[in-house]
Amino acid sequence: MRKILNNLLTFFNNTEEDTFYYVRIERNDKCFCNSGKKYKVCHYPDHQKKGKVAVKKISETSAEEQIKVLSVKRLRKEYYRVKSNVH
Ligand SMILES: [Zn+2]
């Protein structure tokens, strides 16, 4: 019975909580838009004005990367959710 319950929990963990994490694009990193410029001189000033931040959303299972522009508030929320999932 316990085994079934564990399997069930694993199943729910895999589906309900997507295993991905966010990595912030640092100011000195190349900008995500492929301009060849650094983030800090490209999209960063605009994002800062709008309270947004560019991040890489990385899947732990496929290592697939997606660029996301999230509000700082949203990222905080996601970050905590993902963090608690990872550790
Ligand atoms: Zn850019």
Short mmCIF file of C-alpha atoms and ligand atoms in Angstrom, two decimals:
data_model
loop_
_atom_site.label_atom_id
_atom_site.label_comp_id
_atom_site.label_asym_id
_atom_site.label_seq_id
_atom_site.Cartn_x
_atom_site.Cartn_y
_atom_site.Cartn_z
CA MET A 1 0.00 0.00 0.00
CA ARG A 2 2.79 2.36 0.89
CA LYS A 3 4.51 1.59 -2.37
CA ILE A 4 1.43 2.51 -4.35
CA LEU A 5 1.13 5.73 -2.42
CA ASN A 6 4.75 6.58 -3.14
CA ASN A 7 4.30 5.90 -6.82
CA LEU A 8 1.27 8.08 -6.80
CA LEU A 9 3.16 10.88 -5.10
CA THR A 10 5.99 10.58 -7.59
CA PHE A 11 3.51 10.71 -10.39
CA PHE A 12 1.94 13.87 -9.06
CA ASN A 13 5.30 15.46 -8.43
CA ASN A 14 6.31 14.83 -12.00
CA THR A 15 3.19 16.21 -13.53
CA GLU A 16 1.90 18.88 -11.20
CA GLU A 17 5.23 20.46 -10.50
CA ASP A 18 7.13 20.91 -13.69
CA THR A 19 10.82 20.49 -13.05
CA PHE A 20 12.39 23.63 -14.33
CA TYR A 21 14.34 26.44 -12.86
CA TYR A 22 15.17 29.99 -13.71
CA VAL A 23 18.54 31.52 -14.29
CA ARG A 24 18.73 35.26 -14.37
CA ILE A 25 20.48 36.85 -17.29
CA GLU A 26 23.18 38.90 -15.68
CA ARG A 27 23.88 42.48 -16.68
CA ASN A 28 27.23 41.52 -18.22
CA ASP A 29 25.85 38.55 -20.14
CA LYS A 30 25.15 38.83 -23.85
CA CYS A 31 21.62 39.98 -24.43
CA PHE A 32 19.05 37.31 -25.22
CA CYS A 33 17.96 39.09 -28.42
CA ASN A 34 21.20 38.20 -30.23
CA SER A 35 22.14 41.81 -30.78
CA GLY A 36 25.66 40.91 -29.68
CA LYS A 37 25.50 43.63 -27.06
CA LYS A 38 25.57 43.08 -23.36
CA TYR A 39 22.24 42.88 -21.61
CA LYS A 40 23.01 45.97 -19.55
CA VAL A 41 23.35 48.19 -22.62
CA CYS A 42 20.62 46.49 -24.65
CA HIS A 43 17.30 45.45 -23.16
CA TYR A 44 18.23 45.88 -19.52
CA PRO A 45 17.43 49.62 -19.15
CA ASP A 46 14.01 49.10 -20.69
CA HIS A 47 13.29 46.10 -18.48
CA GLN A 48 14.39 47.95 -15.39
CA LYS A 49 12.04 50.80 -16.19
CA LYS A 50 9.17 48.34 -16.43
CA GLY A 51 10.13 46.26 -13.40
CA LYS A 52 10.91 43.28 -15.57
CA VAL A 53 13.80 40.91 -15.82
CA ALA A 54 15.01 38.51 -18.51
CA VAL A 55 15.58 34.94 -17.40
CA LYS A 56 16.35 31.59 -18.89
CA LYS A 57 13.74 29.03 -18.02
CA ILE A 58 15.51 25.69 -18.09
CA SER A 59 13.86 22.32 -18.02
CA GLU A 60 15.62 19.90 -15.73
CA THR A 61 14.52 16.92 -17.75
CA SER A 62 15.36 18.04 -21.29
CA ALA A 63 17.72 20.95 -20.48
CA GLU A 64 15.70 22.94 -22.96
CA GLU A 65 16.10 26.67 -22.55
CA GLN A 66 13.49 29.31 -23.05
CA ILE A 67 13.97 33.02 -22.71
CA LYS A 68 11.31 34.65 -20.60
CA VAL A 69 10.79 38.23 -19.67
CA LEU A 70 9.04 38.21 -16.34
CA SER A 71 8.05 40.88 -13.91
CA VAL A 72 10.30 40.92 -10.89
CA LYS A 73 7.31 40.10 -8.69
CA ARG A 74 6.38 37.11 -10.81
CA LEU A 75 9.93 35.84 -10.83
CA ARG A 76 10.09 35.97 -7.05
CA LYS A 77 6.99 33.85 -6.85
CA GLU A 78 8.26 31.36 -9.42
CA TYR A 79 11.68 31.31 -7.90
CA TYR A 80 10.39 30.25 -4.51
CA ARG A 81 8.18 27.62 -6.02
CA VAL A 82 10.98 26.19 -8.10
CA LYS A 83 13.50 26.44 -5.31
CA SER A 84 11.36 24.41 -2.93
CA ASN A 85 10.93 21.84 -5.67
CA VAL A 86 14.61 21.55 -6.42
CA HIS A 87 15.87 21.11 -2.86
ZN ZN B 1 18.63 43.00 -26.36
#
